Every structure is written in structure tokens, then in C-alpha cells.
GROMACS .gro file of C-alpha atoms in nm:
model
  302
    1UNK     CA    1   2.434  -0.850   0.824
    2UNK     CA    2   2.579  -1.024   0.529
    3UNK     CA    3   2.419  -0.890   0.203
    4UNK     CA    4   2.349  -1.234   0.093
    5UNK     CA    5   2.176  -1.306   0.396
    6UNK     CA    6   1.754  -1.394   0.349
    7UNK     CA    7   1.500  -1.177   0.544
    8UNK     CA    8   1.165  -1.272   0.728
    9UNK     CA    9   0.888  -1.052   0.545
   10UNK     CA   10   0.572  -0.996   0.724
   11UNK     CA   11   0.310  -0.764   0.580
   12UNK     CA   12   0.040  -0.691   0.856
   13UNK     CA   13  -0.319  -0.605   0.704
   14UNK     CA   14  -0.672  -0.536   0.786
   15UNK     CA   15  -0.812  -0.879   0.718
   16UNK     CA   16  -0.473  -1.112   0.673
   17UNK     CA   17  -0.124  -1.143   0.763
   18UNK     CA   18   0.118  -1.273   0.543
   19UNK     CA   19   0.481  -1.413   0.616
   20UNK     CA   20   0.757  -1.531   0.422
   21UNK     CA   21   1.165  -1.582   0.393
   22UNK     CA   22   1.290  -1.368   0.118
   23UNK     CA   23   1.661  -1.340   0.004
   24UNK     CA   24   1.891  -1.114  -0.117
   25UNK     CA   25   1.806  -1.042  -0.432
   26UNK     CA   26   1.420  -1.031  -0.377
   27UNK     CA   27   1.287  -1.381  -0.441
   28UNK     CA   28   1.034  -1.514  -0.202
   29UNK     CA   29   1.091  -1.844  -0.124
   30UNK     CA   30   0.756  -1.960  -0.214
   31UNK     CA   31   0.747  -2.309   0.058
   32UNK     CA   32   0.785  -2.040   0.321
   33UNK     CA   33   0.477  -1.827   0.236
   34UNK     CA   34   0.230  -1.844   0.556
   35UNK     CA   35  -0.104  -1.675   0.593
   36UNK     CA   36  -0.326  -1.592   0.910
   37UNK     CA   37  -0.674  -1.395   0.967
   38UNK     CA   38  -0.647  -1.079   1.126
   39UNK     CA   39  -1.025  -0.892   1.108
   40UNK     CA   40  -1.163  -0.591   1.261
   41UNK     CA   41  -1.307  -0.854   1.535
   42UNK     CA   42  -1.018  -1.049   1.606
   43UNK     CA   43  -0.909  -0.977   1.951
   44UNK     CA   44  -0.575  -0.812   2.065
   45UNK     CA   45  -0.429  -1.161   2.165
   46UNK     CA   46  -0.587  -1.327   1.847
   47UNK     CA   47  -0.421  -1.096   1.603
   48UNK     CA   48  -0.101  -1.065   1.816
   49UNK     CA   49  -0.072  -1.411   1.808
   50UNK     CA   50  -0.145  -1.474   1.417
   51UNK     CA   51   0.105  -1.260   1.351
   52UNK     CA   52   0.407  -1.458   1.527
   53UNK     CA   53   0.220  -1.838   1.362
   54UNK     CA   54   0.278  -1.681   1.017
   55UNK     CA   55   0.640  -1.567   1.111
   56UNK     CA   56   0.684  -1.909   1.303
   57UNK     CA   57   0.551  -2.105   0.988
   58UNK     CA   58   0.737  -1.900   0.717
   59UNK     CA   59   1.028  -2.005   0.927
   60UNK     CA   60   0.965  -2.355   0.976
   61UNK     CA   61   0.915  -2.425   0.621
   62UNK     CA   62   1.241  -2.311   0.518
   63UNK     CA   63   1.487  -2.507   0.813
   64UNK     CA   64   1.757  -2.480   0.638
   65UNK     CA   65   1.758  -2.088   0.540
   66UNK     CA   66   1.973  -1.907   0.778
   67UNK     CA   67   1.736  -1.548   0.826
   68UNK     CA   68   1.933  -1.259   0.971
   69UNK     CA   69   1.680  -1.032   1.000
   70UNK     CA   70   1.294  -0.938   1.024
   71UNK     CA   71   1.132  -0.646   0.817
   72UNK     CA   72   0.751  -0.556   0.905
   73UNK     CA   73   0.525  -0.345   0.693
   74UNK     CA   74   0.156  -0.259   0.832
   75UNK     CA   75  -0.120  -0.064   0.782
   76UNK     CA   76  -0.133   0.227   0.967
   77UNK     CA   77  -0.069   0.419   1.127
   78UNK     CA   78   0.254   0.320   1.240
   79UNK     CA   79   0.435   0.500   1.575
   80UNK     CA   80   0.803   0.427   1.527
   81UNK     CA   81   0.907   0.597   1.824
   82UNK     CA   82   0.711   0.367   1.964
   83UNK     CA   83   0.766   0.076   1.779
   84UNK     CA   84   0.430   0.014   1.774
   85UNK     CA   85   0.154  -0.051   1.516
   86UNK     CA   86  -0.233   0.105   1.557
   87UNK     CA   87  -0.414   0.002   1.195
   88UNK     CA   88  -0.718   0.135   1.138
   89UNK     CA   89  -0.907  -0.179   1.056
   90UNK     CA   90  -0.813  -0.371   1.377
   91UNK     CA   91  -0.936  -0.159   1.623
   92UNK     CA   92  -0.828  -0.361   1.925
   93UNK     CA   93  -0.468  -0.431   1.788
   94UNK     CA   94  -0.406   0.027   1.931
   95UNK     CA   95  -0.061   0.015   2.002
   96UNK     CA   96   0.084  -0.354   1.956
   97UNK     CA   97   0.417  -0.341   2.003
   98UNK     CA   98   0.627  -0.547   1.697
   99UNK     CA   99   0.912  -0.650   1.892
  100UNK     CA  100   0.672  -0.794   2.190
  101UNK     CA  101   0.492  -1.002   1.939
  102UNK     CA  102   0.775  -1.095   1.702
  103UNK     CA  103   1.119  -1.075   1.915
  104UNK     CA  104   1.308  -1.401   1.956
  105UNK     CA  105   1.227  -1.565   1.670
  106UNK     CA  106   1.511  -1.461   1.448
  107UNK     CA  107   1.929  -1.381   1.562
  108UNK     CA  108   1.904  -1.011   1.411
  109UNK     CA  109   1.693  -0.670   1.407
  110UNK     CA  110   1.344  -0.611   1.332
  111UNK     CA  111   1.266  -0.335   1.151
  112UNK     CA  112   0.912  -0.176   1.132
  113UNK     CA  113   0.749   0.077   0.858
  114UNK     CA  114   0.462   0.194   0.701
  115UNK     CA  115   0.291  -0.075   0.412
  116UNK     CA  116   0.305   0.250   0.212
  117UNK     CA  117   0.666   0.305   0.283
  118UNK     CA  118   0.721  -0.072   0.182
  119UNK     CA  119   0.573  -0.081  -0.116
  120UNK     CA  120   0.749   0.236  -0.232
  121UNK     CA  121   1.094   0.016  -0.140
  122UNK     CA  122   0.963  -0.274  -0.327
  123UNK     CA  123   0.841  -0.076  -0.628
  124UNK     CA  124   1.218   0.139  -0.640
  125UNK     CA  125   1.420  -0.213  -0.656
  126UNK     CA  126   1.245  -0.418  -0.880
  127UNK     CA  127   0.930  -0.269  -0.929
  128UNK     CA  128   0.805   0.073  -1.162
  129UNK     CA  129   1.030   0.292  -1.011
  130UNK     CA  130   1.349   0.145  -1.058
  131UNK     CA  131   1.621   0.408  -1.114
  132UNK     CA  132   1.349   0.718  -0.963
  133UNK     CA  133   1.543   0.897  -0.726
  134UNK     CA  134   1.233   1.100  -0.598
  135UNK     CA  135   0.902   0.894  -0.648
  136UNK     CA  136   0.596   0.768  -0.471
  137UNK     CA  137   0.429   0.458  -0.469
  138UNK     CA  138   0.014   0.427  -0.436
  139UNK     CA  139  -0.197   0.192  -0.344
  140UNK     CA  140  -0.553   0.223  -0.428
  141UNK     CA  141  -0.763  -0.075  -0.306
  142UNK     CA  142  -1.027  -0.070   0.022
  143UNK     CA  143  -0.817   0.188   0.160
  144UNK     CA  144  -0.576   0.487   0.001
  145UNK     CA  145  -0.182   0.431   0.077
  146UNK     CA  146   0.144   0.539   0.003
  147UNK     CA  147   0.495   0.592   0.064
  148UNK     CA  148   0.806   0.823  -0.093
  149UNK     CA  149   1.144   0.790  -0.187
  150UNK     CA  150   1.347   1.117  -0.200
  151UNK     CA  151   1.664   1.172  -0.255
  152UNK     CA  152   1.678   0.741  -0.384
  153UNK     CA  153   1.605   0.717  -0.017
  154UNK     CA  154   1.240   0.617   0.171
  155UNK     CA  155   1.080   0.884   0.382
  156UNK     CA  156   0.931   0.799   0.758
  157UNK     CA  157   0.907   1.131   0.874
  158UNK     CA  158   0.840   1.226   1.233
  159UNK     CA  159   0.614   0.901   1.345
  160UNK     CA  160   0.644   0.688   1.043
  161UNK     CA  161   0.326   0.777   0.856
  162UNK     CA  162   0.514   1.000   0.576
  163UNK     CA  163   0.304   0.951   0.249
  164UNK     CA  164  -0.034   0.885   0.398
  165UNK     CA  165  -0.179   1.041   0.121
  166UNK     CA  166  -0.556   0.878   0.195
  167UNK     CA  167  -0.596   1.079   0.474
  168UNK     CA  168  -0.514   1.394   0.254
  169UNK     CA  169  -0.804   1.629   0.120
  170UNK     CA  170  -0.934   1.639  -0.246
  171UNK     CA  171  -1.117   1.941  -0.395
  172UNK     CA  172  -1.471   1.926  -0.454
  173UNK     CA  173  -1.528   1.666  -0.740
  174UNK     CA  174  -1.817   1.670  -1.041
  175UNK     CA  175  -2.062   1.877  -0.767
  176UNK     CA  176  -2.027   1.639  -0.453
  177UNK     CA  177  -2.064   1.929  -0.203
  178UNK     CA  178  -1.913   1.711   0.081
  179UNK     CA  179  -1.567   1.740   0.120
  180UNK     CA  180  -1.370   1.393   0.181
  181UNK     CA  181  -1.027   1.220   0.193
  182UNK     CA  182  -0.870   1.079  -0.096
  183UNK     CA  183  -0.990   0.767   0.053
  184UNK     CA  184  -1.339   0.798   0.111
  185UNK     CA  185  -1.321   0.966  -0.243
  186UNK     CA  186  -1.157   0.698  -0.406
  187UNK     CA  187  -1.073   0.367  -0.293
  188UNK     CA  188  -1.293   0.095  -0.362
  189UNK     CA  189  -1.580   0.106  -0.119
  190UNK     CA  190  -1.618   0.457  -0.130
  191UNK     CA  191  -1.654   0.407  -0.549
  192UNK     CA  192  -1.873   0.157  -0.466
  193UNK     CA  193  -2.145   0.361  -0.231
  194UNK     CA  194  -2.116   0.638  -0.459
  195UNK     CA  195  -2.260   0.482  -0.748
  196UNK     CA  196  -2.490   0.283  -0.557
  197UNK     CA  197  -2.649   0.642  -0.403
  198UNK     CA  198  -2.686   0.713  -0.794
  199UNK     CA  199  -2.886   0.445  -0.813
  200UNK     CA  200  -2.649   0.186  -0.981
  201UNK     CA  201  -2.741  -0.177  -0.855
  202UNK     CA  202  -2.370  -0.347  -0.822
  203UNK     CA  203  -2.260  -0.461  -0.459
  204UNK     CA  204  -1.895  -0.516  -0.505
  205UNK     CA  205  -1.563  -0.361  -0.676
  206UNK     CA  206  -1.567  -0.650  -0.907
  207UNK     CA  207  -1.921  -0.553  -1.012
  208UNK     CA  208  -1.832  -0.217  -1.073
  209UNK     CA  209  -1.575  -0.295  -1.339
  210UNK     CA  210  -1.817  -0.544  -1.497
  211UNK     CA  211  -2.045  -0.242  -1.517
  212UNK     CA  212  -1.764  -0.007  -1.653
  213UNK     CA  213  -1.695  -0.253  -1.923
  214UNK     CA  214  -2.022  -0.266  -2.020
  215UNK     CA  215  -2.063   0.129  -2.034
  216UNK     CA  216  -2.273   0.168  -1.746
  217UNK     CA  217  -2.293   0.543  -1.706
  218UNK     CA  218  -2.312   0.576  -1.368
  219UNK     CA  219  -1.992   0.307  -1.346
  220UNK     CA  220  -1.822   0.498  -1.555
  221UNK     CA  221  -1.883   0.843  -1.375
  222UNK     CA  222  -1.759   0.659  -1.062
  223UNK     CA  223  -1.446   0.523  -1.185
  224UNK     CA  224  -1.412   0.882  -1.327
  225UNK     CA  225  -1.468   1.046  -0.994
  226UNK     CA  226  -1.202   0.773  -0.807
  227UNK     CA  227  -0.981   0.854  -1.072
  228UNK     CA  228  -0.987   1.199  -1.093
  229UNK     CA  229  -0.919   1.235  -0.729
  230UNK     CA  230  -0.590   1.028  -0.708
  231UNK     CA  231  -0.461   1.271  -0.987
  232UNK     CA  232  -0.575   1.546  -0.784
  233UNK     CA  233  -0.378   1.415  -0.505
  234UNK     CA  234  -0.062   1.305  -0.734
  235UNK     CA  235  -0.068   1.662  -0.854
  236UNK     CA  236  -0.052   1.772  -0.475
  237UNK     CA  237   0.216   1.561  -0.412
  238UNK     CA  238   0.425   1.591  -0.727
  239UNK     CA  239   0.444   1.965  -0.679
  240UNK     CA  240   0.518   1.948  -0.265
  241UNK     CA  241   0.789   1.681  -0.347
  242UNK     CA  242   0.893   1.743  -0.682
  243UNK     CA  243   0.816   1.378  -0.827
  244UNK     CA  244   1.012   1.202  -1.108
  245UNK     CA  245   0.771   0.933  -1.083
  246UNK     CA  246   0.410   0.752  -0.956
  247UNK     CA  247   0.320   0.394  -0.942
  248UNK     CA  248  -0.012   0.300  -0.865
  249UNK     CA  249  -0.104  -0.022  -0.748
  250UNK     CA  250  -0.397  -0.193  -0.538
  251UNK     CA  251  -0.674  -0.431  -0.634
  252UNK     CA  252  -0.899  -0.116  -0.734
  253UNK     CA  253  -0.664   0.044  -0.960
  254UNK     CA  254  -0.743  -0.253  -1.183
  255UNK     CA  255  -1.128  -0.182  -1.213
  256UNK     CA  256  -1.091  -0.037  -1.555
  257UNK     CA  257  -0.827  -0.073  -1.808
  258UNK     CA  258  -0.751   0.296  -1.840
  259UNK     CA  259  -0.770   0.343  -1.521
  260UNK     CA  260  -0.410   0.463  -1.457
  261UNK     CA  261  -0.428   0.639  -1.831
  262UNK     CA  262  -0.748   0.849  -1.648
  263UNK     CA  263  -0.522   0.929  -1.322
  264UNK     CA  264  -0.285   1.044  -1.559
  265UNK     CA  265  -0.475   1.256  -1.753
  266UNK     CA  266  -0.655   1.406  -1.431
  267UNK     CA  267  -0.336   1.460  -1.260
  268UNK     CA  268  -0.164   1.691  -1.521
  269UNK     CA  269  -0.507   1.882  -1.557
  270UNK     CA  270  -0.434   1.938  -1.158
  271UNK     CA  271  -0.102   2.051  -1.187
  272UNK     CA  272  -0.028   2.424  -1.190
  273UNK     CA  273   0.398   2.366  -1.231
  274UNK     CA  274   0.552   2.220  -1.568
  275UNK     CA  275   0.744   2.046  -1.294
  276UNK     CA  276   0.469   1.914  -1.165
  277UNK     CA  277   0.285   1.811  -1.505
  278UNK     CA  278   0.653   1.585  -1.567
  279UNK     CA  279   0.569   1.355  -1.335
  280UNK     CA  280   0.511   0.993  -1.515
  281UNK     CA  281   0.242   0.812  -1.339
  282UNK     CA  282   0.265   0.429  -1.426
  283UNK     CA  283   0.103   0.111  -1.312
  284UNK     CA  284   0.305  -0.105  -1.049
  285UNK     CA  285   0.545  -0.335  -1.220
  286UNK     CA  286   0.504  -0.554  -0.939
  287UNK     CA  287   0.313  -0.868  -0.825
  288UNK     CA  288   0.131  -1.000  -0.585
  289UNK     CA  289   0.432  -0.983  -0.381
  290UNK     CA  290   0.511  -0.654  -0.371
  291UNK     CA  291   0.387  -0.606   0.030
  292UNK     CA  292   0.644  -0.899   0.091
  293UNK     CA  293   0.913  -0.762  -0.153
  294UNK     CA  294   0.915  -0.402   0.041
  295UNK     CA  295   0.893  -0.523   0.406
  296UNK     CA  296   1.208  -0.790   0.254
  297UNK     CA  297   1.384  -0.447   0.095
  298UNK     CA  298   1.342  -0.273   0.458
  299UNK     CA  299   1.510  -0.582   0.646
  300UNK     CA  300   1.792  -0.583   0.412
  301UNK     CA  301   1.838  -0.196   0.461
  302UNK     CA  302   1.868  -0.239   0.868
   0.00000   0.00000   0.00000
């Protein structure tokens, strides 16, 4: 593939898909972003075939663009073996095989990876951990995801799931005696129910960082609690992998303006190494487009 060549990005979600030609040096052609419904209860066909419109549409749009290749990131878990996709909010989408749903539509390869994995790419070229040669990338929103780079190079592992770090255990966290995933723990909805069971009144993520702004206590203590378990998971990680670097991103992360500061702070308390404790966790330094940017960065690895 020519290095100057654009890319088809498609970033495959719980609720949406989104679609768009990106080129070489990671700008996304912004006629050629497309957007379809996906759901938890969309049907197999329905989301199968939402997929390919918002490929076929980013396509269309941009006539002209010659696109040698396809890169897909999705919610997982992934089976790359496989070369299949199984997220966890769409249920009847077990299994969907990429290149059944999106072969044909483009002269070149499709390549397939974890959303966690992509957004690590996107954030190591033009995102917070540019120059990072061993890093992770997290995103903290309704769910908990990530990917790693190691060695300036992303990790898949086995299956494709490498850096699933929702699905990872916290310690037990300001007395809750059940113990629970980083994601139940700490990604929005989770956050949410928590303070809600304390008897906080919110109904939404948006509510809880009005609250937190305000000085709620029992907002506060849940942003806290979220907070305090990423760290405790970044300190896991940084001391397994030997981090340079974590970027957080995700709609959640931005519920409180220190929120990154407090998963800072947490995740040096958690850290046993000096090694460890060196690990700089910073906010994303992308946009909205980061999803798009990585799934781009894995086309234009293939």
C-alpha cells in the first residue's frame, strides 16, 4: 500500500457505528463521516447491515479518494483468529464476521482490532503518547477499555483482547465489601448507581458532575471511588508492563476537572515499585476522533 494512500475507518460501538475516509497523515475527511444505530436490540442483520451503509456512505461521499485499505476497531471482545467481533452490548451481533459484512467494498485488506487497541494507536501518533515506547491508553466512559503499546508497538495478544483492563479486578474500595471489575467499579453507570444507593438523587453522568461541582458529598465520594479504582488498576498495569505512560480518555473521565489529577494521585498511592510510581498518567490529547484516528492508524499499519 502506498503510504500516502487514505484508509476507510470504522469504529463499531454499543449504540453507533461510525465510518469515515482518513488519509495518511491522520486527517478525517470530514464530508465522508457516516453514522448508523447499532443497540443492544438491533438484530444480527440490522447491525450487520449498518455497519457496511456507514462504510458504503463514508465512501460515497468522498468519489474521488482512492482508499486502499479498511481498518476496524470494536468493542469487544474481539476473536482475531476468528476474525470475528462478539461486543458485549449487542448481544445478537456473537461472532459477526468483519470481512462477511465489510469485504468488497474497498481493493485492499481489512484489518480488525480491539477499540482499546485503536485508541492506544491513535493516542501514540498524534495523541498523549506520542514518542511512549511502552504506554497504555484508557477509556473510561459506560464501559472500562484499553489497549498497550510495548516495545513502540500495539499488543493483541492471543485473541485480540490484550489490555482489557475493565474486566480486571480492583481491591476492596472505601468499605464496599463486594468485589467488582474496574468497570462495574468505575465507569459511568456503575458511578452513577453507587451514589444513587447512597441516597444521592442524580439520574445521569452529566448530573453527577453537576453535583461534584457543586460539592455534593456523596458526588464527590463517587467520583473519588471511580477514580481511585482506575489508579488502582494503572498501578497494576504499570508495574506488569513497566509503563512510560497513561492516557485516559472517555466521556466519564471528564465528570470532574481533577479527575485525571485524582487517578494520578490514587495510582502512585497503589504502586509498590519506584518504577511503577514513574508512570505519567495524562488526559487524552485527542478528539472526538480518536476511535476513527486509531482504526485509520491500524489500516495504514496492514
Amino acid at each position: 500500500m502506498s503510504p500516502a494512500a487514505p484508509v476507510l475507518a470504522v469504529d463499531i460501538g454499543g449504540t453507533k457505528v461510525d465510518a469515515a475516509v482518513v488519509t495518511a497523515d491522520g486527517e478525517v475527511l470530514r464530508a465522508s463521516v457516516a453514522r448508523r444505530p447499532t443497540g443492544r436490540d438491533t438484530p444480527r442483520e440490522g447491525i450487520a447491515a449498518n455497519i457496511r451503509a456507514a462504510a458504503v456512505e463514508a465512501l460515497a461521499a468522498v468519489p474521488d479518494v482512492r482508499v486502499a485499505a479498511i481498518g476496524v476497531g470494536s468493542a469487544g471482545p474481539v476473536d482475531l483468529p476468528a476474525r470475528s467481533v462478539s461486543p458485549l452490548n449487542l448481544p445478537q451481533a456473537a461472532g459477526l464476521a468483519i470481512d462477511e459484512v465489510l469485504g468488497g467494498l474497498v481493493d485492499g485488506p481489512i484489518s480488525l482490532a480491539l477499540d482499546g487497541t485503536c485508541i492506544a494507536l491513535a493516542e501514540h501518533w498524534r495523541g498523549a503518547l506520542v514518542g511512549a515506547e511502552n504506554a497504555m491508553a484508557i477509556v473510561v466512559s459506560t464501559g472500562v477499555g484499553g489497549g498497550l503499546i510495548l516495545g513502540g508497538r500495539p499488543i493483541s495478544g492471543a485473541s485480540g483482547n490484550a489490555g482489557h483492563l475493565g474486566q480486571t479486578f480492583v481491591r476492596t474500595i472505601d468499605g464496599d465489601a463486594v468485589a467488582a471489575t474496574l468497570e462495574a467499579v468505575a465507569a459511568g453507570p456503575g458511578s452513577v448507581a453507587w451514589a444513587r444507593a447512597q441516597g444521592w438523587v442524580g439520574e445521569t453522568g452529566l448530573d453527577l458532575a453537576a453535583s461534584y461541582r457543586a460539592g455534593d458529598e456523596v458526588a464527590v465520594a463517587a467520583v473519588r471511588r471511580s477514580a481511585t479504582a482506575v489508579g488502582q488498576a494503572i498501578a497494576a498495569a504499570a508495574t506488569l508492563c513497566d509503563l512510560e505512560a497513561v492516557a485516559i480518555a472517555g466521556g466519564f473521565s471528564h465528570v470532574a476537572d481533577d479527575y485525571v489529577a485524582r487517578v494520578a494521585e490514587a495510582a502512585a498511592a497503589a504502586s509498590v515499585h519506584a518504577y511503577a510510581r514513574r508512570c505519567r498518567v495524562v488526559p487524552s490529547g485527542l478528539d472526538g476522533d480518536g476511535p476513527l484516528l486509531g482504526a485509520a492508524a491500524l489500516a495504514l499499519r496492514a
